[in-house]
Amino acid sequence: MTLRILFTGEGTSDNGLVPHIEAVAAHAGTPVSVTSPDFGRLGFAHCHSVAEKLRSARGFGDDYDLIMVHRDADGTSPEARLEEVAKAVAAEWPGHPHVAVIPVRMLEAWLLLDETSIRQVAENPNGRMNLGLPKHSAVENVADPKKLLMATLTTASGYKGRRLASFQKRFPHHRHKLLERIDPYGPISRLASWKAFMEDLKAAIGAA
C-alpha cells in the first residue's frame, strides 16, 4: 500500500523538503506518494494561512493518509506554531494524522550550515571569499536567516552588475536546491528543530 502524503509549505521552494520525506519513507520500507499543491497556479492566491491551504486542498477531492505542514516559528515559539497547525488540521481535516515542520525562526537557518553546498548553488564552487557563516550553535539565533542566506549566496557567487541582478532573481530556485541538498546526517542533525522533524516524520510513517 502506498502512503499518500499532503505537503503544504510557505512557498513552492519548500518542496525541496519532499526528497527528505521520501528518503525517510524509503528507509522505513514504505512506498509514498507526496502531493504538494501550487495553490497560486491552481487559482488559490488567497491561500496564506494553514487553514486556508488545507481547506483548498480538501476541495480538490483527494484523500490522504498523512498531512505535513511547514510553518516557520518566525518570532513565535515552536509550541505556538505546533498548536496553530494542530487546530487548523482539526478544523479543516478532522481525524487526519499530521506532522508539523517547525524550524526556529525561518527554514533558511537550516541552509546556513553547509558552506560547500552554498558555494555550489552559488555557481562558484571554487570560490575562496570569506562567507562569515554563523557557527552551528548560533545559527537558529540569527535574527533574519533569509536575508543572511540571500547575502551569503550573493557573496559566494562573486557576480557583479547584470549577472548579479539575474542571479539574485533566482533565489527561490537556489533555496529549493539547498533544501534538496541537505545532508540529514551532517551538521543539521544536531539541531533540535531538524531532529524533531525527523523523529515526528518517522513516527507518523510508522503509525500509518
N, CA and C of each residue as an Amber inpcrd file, in Angstrom:
protein
   624
   0.8310000  -1.1870000   0.0000000   0.0000000   0.0000000   0.0000000
   0.8780000   1.2550000   0.0000000   0.5420000   2.2050000  -0.8510000
   1.2800000   3.4610000  -0.9310000   0.6860000   4.4790000   0.0320000
   1.5370000   5.0780000   0.8500000   1.1060000   6.0820000   1.8090000
   0.9670000   7.4260000   1.0870000  -0.2110000   8.0000000   1.1310000
  -0.4750000   9.2700000   0.4450000  -0.2670000  10.4260000   1.4120000
   0.6460000  11.3140000   1.0540000   1.0100000  12.4270000   1.9360000
   0.7010000  13.7540000   1.2480000   0.0270000  14.6440000   1.9700000
  -0.1710000  16.0140000   1.5130000   0.8650000  16.8820000   2.2090000
   1.6490000  17.6210000   1.4260000   2.6470000  18.5280000   1.9960000
   2.3090000  19.9560000   1.6200000   2.1900000  20.8390000   2.5990000
   1.9960000  22.2570000   2.3270000   3.1160000  23.0410000   2.9910000
   3.6490000  24.0030000   2.2550000   4.7210000  24.8330000   2.7920000
   4.3210000  26.2860000   2.7660000   5.2950000  27.1440000   2.9840000
   5.0370000  28.5790000   2.9440000   5.3100000  29.1450000   1.5630000
   5.8340000  28.3270000   0.6830000   6.1150000  28.7110000  -0.6980000
   6.5270000  27.4750000  -1.4700000   6.5420000  27.5690000  -2.7950000
   6.8250000  26.3880000  -3.6090000   8.2550000  25.8900000  -3.4320000
   9.1860000  26.7800000  -3.0630000  10.5640000  26.3120000  -2.8920000
  10.7150000  25.3940000  -1.6840000   9.6970000  25.3850000  -0.7990000
   9.7170000  24.4490000   0.3330000   9.6520000  22.9980000  -0.1380000
   9.2840000  22.8010000  -1.4000000   9.1940000  21.4350000  -1.9260000
  10.5420000  20.7380000  -1.9420000  11.6040000  21.4890000  -1.6750000
  12.9070000  20.8480000  -1.5320000  12.9580000  19.8860000  -0.3620000
  11.9790000  19.9600000   0.5310000  11.9050000  19.0100000   1.6490000
  11.3300000  17.6590000   1.2310000  10.6350000  17.6310000   0.0960000
   9.9580000  16.4000000  -0.3290000  10.9230000  15.2200000  -0.4740000
  12.1000000  15.3890000  -1.0940000  13.0130000  14.2410000  -1.1830000
  13.4170000  13.6670000   0.1780000  13.4750000  14.5260000   1.2060000
  13.8170000  14.0340000   2.5420000  12.6650000  13.2210000   3.1290000
  11.4370000  13.6450000   2.8440000  10.2690000  12.8660000   3.2680000
  10.2900000  11.4970000   2.5920000  10.5660000  11.4960000   1.3100000
  10.6110000  10.2420000   0.5460000  11.7440000   9.3420000   1.0270000
  12.8810000   9.9330000   1.4070000  14.0210000   9.1400000   1.8710000
  13.7090000   8.4580000   3.2000000  13.0530000   9.1860000   4.1120000
  12.6820000   8.6010000   5.4010000  11.7100000   7.4440000   5.1900000
  10.7510000   7.6440000   4.2880000   9.7830000   6.5840000   4.0000000
  10.4590000   5.3780000   3.3680000  11.3940000   5.6250000   2.4490000
  12.0950000   4.5260000   1.7970000  12.9020000   3.7190000   2.8090000
  13.5330000   4.4300000   3.7530000  14.3110000   3.7400000   4.7950000
  13.4090000   2.8610000   5.6520000  12.1460000   3.2980000   5.8150000
  11.1870000   2.5230000   6.6000000  10.5140000   1.4360000   5.7690000
  10.8470000   1.3890000   4.4630000  10.2430000   0.3920000   3.5830000
   8.8080000   0.7020000   3.2350000   8.4450000   1.9890000   3.2590000
   7.0680000   2.3920000   2.9940000   6.9790000   3.1810000   1.7010000
   6.2910000   2.6700000   0.6800000   6.0980000   3.4570000  -0.5510000
   5.2350000   4.6740000  -0.2550000   5.6270000   5.8450000  -0.7740000
   4.8500000   7.0520000  -0.5340000   4.6000000   7.8050000  -1.8360000
   3.5280000   8.5660000  -1.8280000   3.2130000   9.4970000  -2.9040000
   2.9620000  10.8470000  -2.2450000   3.8480000  11.8170000  -2.5080000
   3.7450000  13.1260000  -1.8640000   3.1470000  14.1380000  -2.8370000
   2.0700000  14.7670000  -2.4280000   1.4250000  15.8140000  -3.2190000
   1.6660000  17.1570000  -2.5520000   2.1820000  18.1160000  -3.3350000
   2.4450000  19.4500000  -2.8130000   1.8250000  20.4740000  -3.7580000
   0.5970000  20.8650000  -3.5290000  -0.1080000  21.7490000  -4.4690000
   0.5330000  23.1330000  -4.5770000   0.5830000  23.6620000  -5.7880000
   0.9850000  25.0510000  -6.0200000  -0.3080000  25.8640000  -6.0460000
  -0.7140000  26.3640000  -4.9040000  -2.0210000  26.9970000  -4.7800000
  -2.1630000  28.2220000  -5.6810000  -1.0850000  28.9570000  -5.8590000
  -1.1430000  30.1290000  -6.7200000  -1.4890000  29.7690000  -8.1450000
  -0.8260000  28.7730000  -8.7010000  -1.0840000  28.3550000 -10.0810000
  -2.4390000  27.6960000 -10.2360000  -2.9460000  27.1540000  -9.1270000
  -4.2500000  26.4970000  -9.1760000  -5.4000000  27.4850000  -8.9640000
  -5.0680000  28.7700000  -8.8740000  -6.1030000  29.7890000  -8.7430000
  -6.5060000  30.0870000  -7.3180000  -5.6670000  29.7010000  -6.3500000
  -5.9850000  29.9470000  -4.9430000  -4.9580000  30.8970000  -4.3390000
  -4.8190000  32.0600000  -4.9530000  -3.8250000  33.0360000  -4.4990000
  -4.1240000  33.5460000  -3.0930000  -5.3620000  33.3590000  -2.6360000
  -5.7540000  33.8340000  -1.3120000  -5.2470000  32.9330000  -0.1980000
  -4.7060000  31.7910000  -0.5440000  -4.2820000  30.8230000   0.4730000
  -3.0050000  31.2920000   1.1590000  -3.1330000  31.7130000   2.3880000
  -1.9620000  32.1390000   3.1380000  -1.8330000  31.3690000   4.4540000
  -2.9240000  31.2540000   5.1830000  -2.8650000  30.5540000   6.4640000
  -2.8860000  29.0400000   6.2410000  -2.4880000  28.3210000   7.2760000
  -2.5120000  26.8550000   7.2050000  -3.9340000  26.3680000   6.9450000
  -4.9000000  26.9390000   7.6470000  -6.2940000  26.5160000   7.4940000
  -6.7820000  26.7350000   6.0610000  -6.4320000  27.8750000   5.4670000
  -6.8610000  28.1650000   4.1000000  -6.2650000  27.1740000   3.1090000
  -5.0220000  26.8320000   3.3000000  -4.3790000  25.8790000   2.3910000
  -5.0080000  24.4940000   2.5160000  -5.2750000  24.0670000   3.7440000
  -5.8920000  22.7530000   3.9340000  -7.3130000  22.7300000   3.3930000
  -8.0360000  23.8260000   3.5690000  -9.4030000  23.9040000   3.0550000
  -9.4200000  23.7970000   1.5320000  -8.4960000  24.4830000   0.8930000
  -8.4070000  24.4270000  -0.5710000  -7.9990000  23.0480000  -1.0450000
  -7.0130000  22.4470000  -0.3640000  -6.5560000  21.1070000  -0.7510000
  -7.6700000  20.0820000  -0.5940000  -8.4520000  20.2120000   0.4600000
  -9.5740000  19.2820000   0.6740000 -10.5850000  19.3900000  -0.4490000
 -10.7130000  20.5980000  -1.0010000 -11.6610000  20.8130000  -2.0880000
 -11.2850000  20.1310000  -3.3850000 -10.0310000  19.6990000  -3.5040000
  -9.6160000  19.0010000  -4.7210000 -10.2280000  17.6010000  -4.8090000
 -10.7590000  17.1100000  -3.6720000 -11.4370000  15.8190000  -3.6770000
 -10.5470000  14.6230000  -3.4150000  -9.2500000  14.8420000  -3.2090000
  -8.3400000  13.7340000  -2.9250000  -8.3030000  13.4700000  -1.4260000
  -7.8920000  12.2650000  -1.0760000  -7.7570000  11.9160000   0.3330000
  -6.3000000  11.5560000   0.6010000  -5.8910000  11.7120000   1.8480000
  -4.5030000  11.4690000   2.2140000  -4.4340000  10.7070000   3.5240000
  -3.3320000   9.9980000   3.6980000  -3.1210000   9.2490000   4.9260000
  -2.3790000  10.0690000   5.9720000  -1.6600000  11.0930000   5.4940000
  -0.8460000  11.9050000   6.3950000  -0.7490000  13.3300000   5.8350000
  -0.8800000  14.3050000   6.6990000  -0.7500000  15.7020000   6.3130000
   0.5320000  16.2510000   6.9300000   1.3530000  16.9100000   6.1180000
   2.5810000  17.5430000   6.6060000   2.5130000  19.0330000   6.3120000
   2.8270000  19.8310000   7.3100000   2.7300000  21.2840000   7.1800000
   4.0360000  21.9290000   7.6340000   4.6620000  22.6930000   6.7420000
   5.8120000  23.5060000   7.1550000   5.3190000  24.8840000   7.5560000
   5.7500000  25.3050000   8.7410000   5.3890000  26.6400000   9.2510000
   6.5760000  27.1500000  10.0550000   7.1890000  28.2300000   9.6070000
   8.2910000  28.8210000  10.3560000   7.8120000  29.3270000  11.7070000
   8.6750000  29.2040000  12.7130000   8.3540000  29.7940000  14.0160000
   8.2990000  31.3100000  13.8850000   9.3190000  31.8820000  13.1980000
   9.2860000  33.2900000  12.7770000   8.9570000  34.2530000  13.9120000
   9.6810000  34.1230000  15.0140000   9.4770000  35.0390000  16.1370000
   8.4750000  34.5510000  17.1570000   7.7430000  33.4980000  16.8150000
   6.7850000  32.8930000  17.7420000   7.3830000  31.5890000  18.2630000
   6.9490000  31.1320000  19.3980000   7.5050000  29.8950000  19.9370000
   7.0920000  28.7030000  19.0750000   7.9670000  27.6840000  18.9600000
   7.6000000  26.4690000  18.2210000   6.3090000  25.8460000  18.7620000
   6.1100000  25.9390000  20.0760000   4.9090000  25.3590000  20.6770000
   3.6430000  26.0390000  20.1550000   3.7140000  27.3680000  19.9720000
   2.5520000  28.0990000  19.4580000   2.2630000  27.6950000  18.0190000
   3.3110000  27.4920000  17.2200000   3.1150000  27.0690000  15.8350000
   2.5540000  25.6480000  15.7800000   3.0320000  24.7810000  16.6570000
   2.5020000  23.4130000  16.7010000   1.0070000  23.4320000  17.0040000
   0.6140000  24.2990000  17.9460000  -0.8020000  24.4120000  18.2990000
  -1.6050000  24.9750000  17.1300000  -1.0240000  25.9540000  16.4190000
  -1.6980000  26.5490000  15.2650000  -1.9710000  25.4930000  14.1920000
  -0.9610000  24.6740000  13.9060000  -1.1220000  23.6340000  12.8820000
  -2.1390000  22.5970000  13.3310000  -2.0510000  22.1780000  14.5930000
  -2.9800000  21.1700000  15.1070000  -4.4260000  21.6540000  15.0290000
  -4.6680000  22.9220000  15.3680000  -6.0170000  23.4740000  15.3130000
  -6.5210000  23.5480000  13.8730000  -5.6330000  23.9150000  12.9450000
  -6.0310000  24.0080000  11.5410000  -6.4120000  22.6380000  10.9900000
  -5.6190000  21.6190000  11.3150000  -5.9240000  20.2630000  10.8500000
  -7.2360000  19.7830000  11.4610000  -7.4240000  20.0200000  12.7530000
  -8.6520000  19.5840000  13.4330000  -9.8810000  20.2570000  12.8370000
  -9.7230000  21.5190000  12.4250000 -10.8650000  22.2660000  11.8910000
 -11.1690000  21.9050000  10.4450000 -10.1280000  21.7120000   9.6440000
 -10.3180000  21.5390000   8.2100000 -10.2640000  20.0920000   7.7470000
  -9.5560000  19.2380000   8.4730000  -9.4330000  17.8370000   8.0680000
  -9.4230000  16.9750000   9.3250000 -10.5160000  16.9980000  10.0810000
 -10.5480000  16.3240000  11.3810000 -10.2640000  14.8360000  11.2720000
  -9.4930000  14.3760000  12.2460000  -9.1950000  12.9540000  12.3140000
  -7.9660000  12.5380000  11.5460000  -7.3810000  13.4360000  10.7520000
  -6.2110000  13.0640000   9.9600000  -4.9350000  13.2400000  10.7770000
  -4.0510000  12.2470000  10.7700000  -2.7470000  12.4270000  11.4240000
  -1.9380000  13.4760000  10.6670000  -1.0870000  14.1770000  11.3990000
  -0.3020000  15.2220000  10.7550000   1.0720000  15.3590000  11.3980000
   1.9720000  15.9660000  10.6570000   3.3050000  16.2960000  11.1520000
   3.5390000  17.7740000  10.8600000   3.9710000  18.5240000  11.8590000
   4.3000000  19.9350000  11.6720000   5.8150000  20.0820000  11.5930000
   6.2750000  20.7730000  10.5640000   7.7070000  21.0420000  10.3830000
   7.9340000  22.4800000  10.8300000   8.5890000  22.6680000  11.9810000
   8.7010000  23.9960000  12.5800000  10.1740000  24.3620000  12.8130000
  10.8340000  24.9560000  11.8170000  12.1850000  25.4650000  12.0740000
  12.1210000  26.6680000  13.0200000  13.1760000  26.8480000  13.8130000
  13.2430000  28.0260000  14.6670000  13.4530000  29.2470000  13.7750000
  12.6460000  30.2590000  13.9650000  12.6100000  31.4670000  13.1530000
  12.2030000  31.1330000  11.7230000  13.1810000  30.7800000  10.8570000
  12.8730000  30.5050000   9.4540000  13.6450000  29.2890000   8.9720000
  13.0920000  28.6390000   7.9740000  13.7120000  27.4490000   7.4150000
  15.1070000  27.7440000   6.8730000  15.3550000  28.9950000   6.4370000
  16.6570000  29.3470000   5.8770000  17.8000000  29.1170000   6.8560000
  17.4970000  29.1090000   8.1700000  18.5500000  28.8430000   9.1540000
  19.1620000  27.4660000   8.9270000  18.3380000  26.5080000   8.4930000
  18.8530000  25.1680000   8.2150000  19.8590000  25.1680000   7.0730000
  19.7570000  26.1570000   6.1870000  20.5520000  26.1670000   4.9640000
  21.8810000  26.8940000   5.1220000  22.1340000  27.4390000   6.2970000
  23.3600000  28.1940000   6.5310000  24.4770000  27.3400000   7.1210000
  24.2550000  26.0290000   7.1770000  25.2190000  25.1430000   7.8280000
  26.1730000  24.4460000   6.8610000  25.8890000  24.4970000   5.5740000
  26.6700000  23.7370000   4.6010000  27.3500000  24.6800000   3.6170000
  28.5800000  25.0700000   3.9270000  29.3040000  26.0180000   3.0910000
  29.5430000  25.4720000   1.6880000  29.8510000  24.1890000   1.5910000
  30.1290000  23.5860000   0.2810000  28.9130000  23.6920000  -0.6290000
  27.7270000  23.3510000  -0.1010000  26.5110000  23.4260000  -0.9080000
  26.2040000  24.8620000  -1.3080000  26.4190000  25.7920000  -0.4020000
  26.1610000  27.2040000  -0.7090000  27.0430000  27.6510000  -1.8730000
  28.3200000  27.2910000  -1.8520000  29.2250000  27.6910000  -2.9290000
  28.8270000  27.0350000  -4.2520000  28.3800000  25.7870000  -4.1900000
  27.9860000  25.0930000  -5.4220000  26.7050000  25.6860000  -5.9960000
  25.7300000  25.9390000  -5.1430000  24.4680000  26.5150000  -5.6100000
  24.6900000  27.9510000  -6.0990000  25.6860000  28.6270000  -5.5320000
  26.0140000  29.9920000  -5.9560000  26.8120000  30.0130000  -7.2610000
  27.0240000  28.8330000  -7.8530000  27.6630000  28.7190000  -9.1630000
  29.1300000  29.1320000  -9.1400000  29.7490000  28.9900000  -7.9580000
  31.1600000  29.3350000  -7.8130000  31.7950000  28.3920000  -6.7880000
  31.8210000  27.0790000  -7.1020000  32.2500000  26.0830000  -6.1110000
  33.6850000  26.2440000  -5.6290000  34.5180000  26.8840000  -6.4270000
  35.9210000  27.0370000  -6.0400000  36.2150000  28.4050000  -5.4310000
  35.1670000  29.1630000  -5.1250000  35.3590000  30.4840000  -4.5340000
  36.0570000  30.4040000  -3.1840000  36.8110000  31.4240000  -2.8740000
  37.5650000  31.4350000  -1.6150000  37.2070000  32.6290000  -0.7270000
  36.2270000  33.4240000  -1.1410000  35.8430000  34.5760000  -0.3230000
  35.2410000  34.1130000   0.9960000  35.5210000  34.8740000   2.0430000
  35.0050000  34.5310000   3.3650000  33.5020000  34.7730000   3.4120000
  32.7290000  33.7540000   3.7710000  31.2670000  33.8780000   3.8090000
  30.7480000  34.2840000   5.1830000  31.5780000  34.1710000   6.2020000
  31.1600000  34.6020000   7.5340000  29.9360000  33.8810000   8.0520000
  29.8280000  32.5950000   7.7760000  28.6520000  31.8350000   8.2120000
  28.6140000  31.7060000   9.7300000  27.4190000  31.7220000  10.3060000
  27.3110000  31.5790000  11.7650000  27.7270000  30.1870000  12.2080000
  28.1960000  30.1050000  13.4300000  28.5380000  28.8000000  13.9860000
  27.2650000  27.9860000  14.2080000  27.4520000  26.6660000  14.2290000
  26.3170000  25.7630000  14.4010000  25.4770000  26.1330000  15.6120000
  26.1340000  26.4610000  16.7150000  25.4110000  26.7340000  17.9630000
  24.6070000  28.0210000  17.9090000  24.9130000  28.8940000  16.9220000
  24.2500000  30.1960000  16.8630000  23.2980000  30.3340000  15.6860000
  23.2330000  29.3350000  14.8070000  22.5240000  29.5300000  13.5440000
  21.0290000  29.7800000  13.7380000  20.4290000  29.1830000  14.7520000
  18.9960000  29.3830000  14.9580000  18.6940000  30.6420000  15.7750000
  19.7470000  31.3930000  16.1130000  19.5510000  32.6720000  16.7860000
  19.7190000  33.8470000  15.8350000  19.9860000  33.5660000  14.5630000
  20.1230000  34.6350000  13.5670000  18.7780000  35.3340000  13.4180000
  18.7880000  36.6620000  13.5060000  17.5300000  37.4200000  13.5070000
  16.7520000  37.2670000  12.2070000  17.4530000  37.2810000  11.0630000
  16.7850000  37.1940000   9.7620000  17.5930000  36.2470000   8.8660000
  17.4200000  34.9450000   9.0520000  18.2200000  33.9820000   8.2790000
  17.9770000  34.0490000   6.7790000  16.7820000  34.4430000   6.3570000
  16.5230000  34.5660000   4.9230000  17.3870000  35.6720000   4.3190000
  17.4230000  36.8050000   4.9780000  18.2460000  37.9270000   4.4980000
  19.7130000  37.5320000   4.4780000  20.1590000  36.8420000   5.5160000
  21.5590000  36.4160000   5.5830000  21.8790000  35.4080000   4.4880000
  20.9590000  34.4740000   4.2250000  21.2050000  33.4840000   3.1730000
  21.3080000  34.1630000   1.8090000  20.4360000  35.1110000   1.5400000
  20.4850000  35.8380000   0.2740000  21.8140000  36.5780000   0.1240000
  22.2540000  37.2290000   1.1990000  23.5140000  37.9600000   1.1600000
  24.6930000  37.0030000   0.9930000  24.6220000  35.8530000   1.6430000
  25.7060000  34.8760000   1.5640000  25.8270000  34.3090000   0.1520000
  24.6980000  33.9880000  -0.4620000  24.7260000  33.4930000  -1.8430000
  25.2910000  34.5490000  -2.7940000  24.9240000  35.8030000  -2.5520000
  25.4410000  36.8880000  -3.3740000  26.9660000  36.9640000  -3.2660000
  27.4650000  36.9150000  -2.0370000  28.9130000  36.9580000  -1.8260000
  29.5940000  35.7570000  -2.4560000  29.0160000  34.5810000  -2.2520000
  29.6270000  33.3510000  -2.7620000  29.6610000  33.3010000  -4.2820000
  28.7110000  33.9390000  -4.9230000  28.6540000  33.9080000  -6.3910000
  29.8050000  34.6880000  -7.0230000  30.1840000  35.7880000  -6.3700000
  31.2250000  36.6390000  -6.9390000  30.7450000  37.4690000  -8.1120000
  29.4420000  37.4280000  -8.4010000  28.9110000  38.1560000  -9.5560000
  28.8000000  39.6500000  -9.2700000  28.8170000  40.4020000 -10.3570000
  28.6330000  41.8490000 -10.2940000  27.6390000  42.2690000 -11.3760000
  27.0960000  43.4650000 -11.2140000  26.2790000  44.0640000 -12.2560000
  25.0860000  43.2470000 -12.6720000  24.9060000  43.1240000 -13.9920000
  23.7210000  42.4420000 -14.5240000  23.7010000  40.9560000 -14.1560000
  24.8560000  40.3270000 -14.1410000  24.8840000  38.9010000 -13.7850000
  24.4340000  38.7050000 -12.3430000  24.8230000  39.6270000 -11.4810000
  24.3960000  39.5410000 -10.0890000  22.8880000  39.7580000  -9.9780000
  22.3620000  40.7320000 -10.6950000  20.9200000  41.0120000 -10.6500000
  20.1320000  39.7960000 -11.1170000  20.5970000  39.1570000 -12.1870000
  19.9260000  37.9590000 -12.7000000  20.0100000  36.8170000 -11.6920000
  21.1660000  36.6700000 -11.0780000  21.3740000  35.6130000 -10.0850000
  20.4400000  35.7990000  -8.8860000  20.3290000  37.0180000  -8.3950000
  19.5160000  37.2800000  -7.2090000  18.0330000  37.0160000  -7.4490000
  17.5790000  37.1790000  -8.6760000  16.1780000  36.9150000  -9.0030000
  15.8450000  35.4330000  -8.8920000  16.8590000  34.5940000  -8.9110000
  16.6380000  33.1420000  -8.8650000  16.7350000  32.5860000  -7.4460000
  16.6040000  33.4470000  -6.4530000  16.7430000  32.9930000  -5.0670000
  15.8060000  31.8370000  -4.7150000  14.5110000  31.8700000  -5.0880000
  13.6530000  30.7180000  -4.7470000  14.1960000  29.3940000  -5.2920000
  14.7560000  29.4270000  -6.4980000  15.3470000  28.2120000  -7.0830000
  16.5660000  27.7820000  -6.2670000  17.4100000  28.7410000  -5.9010000
  18.6060000  28.4070000  -5.1180000  18.2130000  27.8250000  -3.7570000
  17.1940000  28.4020000  -3.1460000  16.7160000  27.9140000  -1.8520000
  16.2150000  26.4750000  -1.9700000  15.4600000  26.2180000  -3.0450000
  14.9400000  24.8780000  -3.2940000  16.0870000  23.8740000  -3.4300000
  17.1270000  24.2430000  -4.1870000  18.2630000  23.3430000  -4.3820000
  19.0090000  23.0930000  -3.0690000  19.1620000  24.1300000  -2.2560000
  19.8370000  23.9450000  -0.9730000  19.0410000  23.0190000  -0.0610000
  17.7200000  23.1280000  -0.0870000  16.8900000  22.2220000   0.7060000
  17.0850000  20.7790000   0.2600000  17.0800000  20.5710000  -1.0390000
  17.2670000  19.2170000  -1.5600000  18.6240000  18.6470000  -1.1580000
  19.6270000  19.5080000  -1.0600000  20.9950000  19.0630000  -0.8180000
  21.3130000  18.8740000   0.6690000  20.3820000  19.1740000   1.5490000
  20.6500000  18.9930000   2.9810000  21.1170000  17.5610000   3.2470000
  22.2160000  17.4470000   3.9800000  22.6850000  16.1370000   4.4280000
  22.0330000  15.8630000   5.7790000  21.0540000  14.9600000   5.8350000
  20.3320000  14.7510000   7.0930000  21.2090000  14.1880000   8.2090000
  22.3890000  13.6890000   7.8400000  23.3060000  13.1430000   8.8450000
  24.4870000  14.0770000   9.1060000  24.4580000  15.2620000   8.4770000
  25.5170000  16.2410000   8.6410000  25.2580000  17.1490000   9.8270000
  25.7900000  18.3870000   9.7900000  25.6470000  19.3080000  10.9230000
  24.2010000  19.5690000  11.3300000  23.2870000  19.5310000  10.3690000
  21.8880000  19.8200000  10.6950000  21.2960000  18.7950000  11.6550000
  21.8770000  17.5980000  11.6790000  21.3280000  16.5350000  12.5250000
  21.4440000  16.8620000  14.0080000  22.2470000  17.8870000  14.3380000
  22.3940000  18.2850000  15.7470000  21.4180000  19.3830000  16.1610000
  20.6660000  19.9200000  15.1920000  19.6840000  20.9630000  15.5170000
  18.4010000  20.3370000  16.0580000  17.9040000  20.8620000  17.1580000
  16.7120000  20.2920000  17.7870000  15.5140000  20.3200000  16.8490000
  15.3670000  21.3980000  16.0690000  14.1990000  21.5110000  15.1940000
  14.2350000  20.4730000  14.0770000  15.4310000  20.2060000  13.5300000
  15.5490000  19.1760000  12.4850000  15.3140000  17.7900000  13.0820000
  15.8790000  17.5250000  14.2520000  15.6820000  16.2280000  14.8960000
  14.2030000  15.9870000  15.1840000  13.5030000  17.0280000  15.6210000
  12.0680000  16.8850000  15.8860000  11.3170000  16.5490000  14.6080000
  11.6720000  17.2070000  13.5010000  11.0550000  16.9280000  12.2010000
  11.2730000  15.4750000  11.8090000  12.5060000  15.0070000  11.9010000
  12.8200000  13.6330000  11.5130000  12.1090000  12.6180000  12.4090000
  12.1470000  12.8550000  13.7070000  11.5380000  11.9020000  14.6390000
  10.0200000  11.8460000  14.4780000   9.3930000  13.0120000  14.3160000
   7.9390000  13.0510000  14.1390000   7.5390000  12.3830000  12.8190000
   8.3340000  12.6130000  11.7760000   8.0340000  12.0060000  10.4710000
   8.1590000  10.4930000  10.5310000   9.2330000  10.0040000  11.1340000
   9.4260000   8.5480000  11.2500000   8.2820000   7.9140000  12.0450000
   7.8900000   8.5710000  13.1420000   6.8140000   8.0270000  13.9750000
   5.4940000   8.0130000  13.2160000   5.2220000   9.0850000  12.4690000
   3.9630000   9.1820000  11.7310000   3.8990000   8.1370000  10.6160000
   4.9990000   7.9500000   9.9130000   5.0380000   6.9520000   8.8470000
   4.8780000   5.5610000   9.4160000   5.5420000   5.3150000  10.5500000
   5.4260000   4.0100000  11.1950000   4.0020000   3.7300000  11.6490000
   3.3490000   4.7470000  12.2070000   1.9770000   4.5740000  12.6740000
   1.0000000   4.3740000  11.5250000   1.2500000   5.0720000  10.4130000
   0.3410000   4.9640000   9.2630000   0.5030000   3.6290000   8.5610000
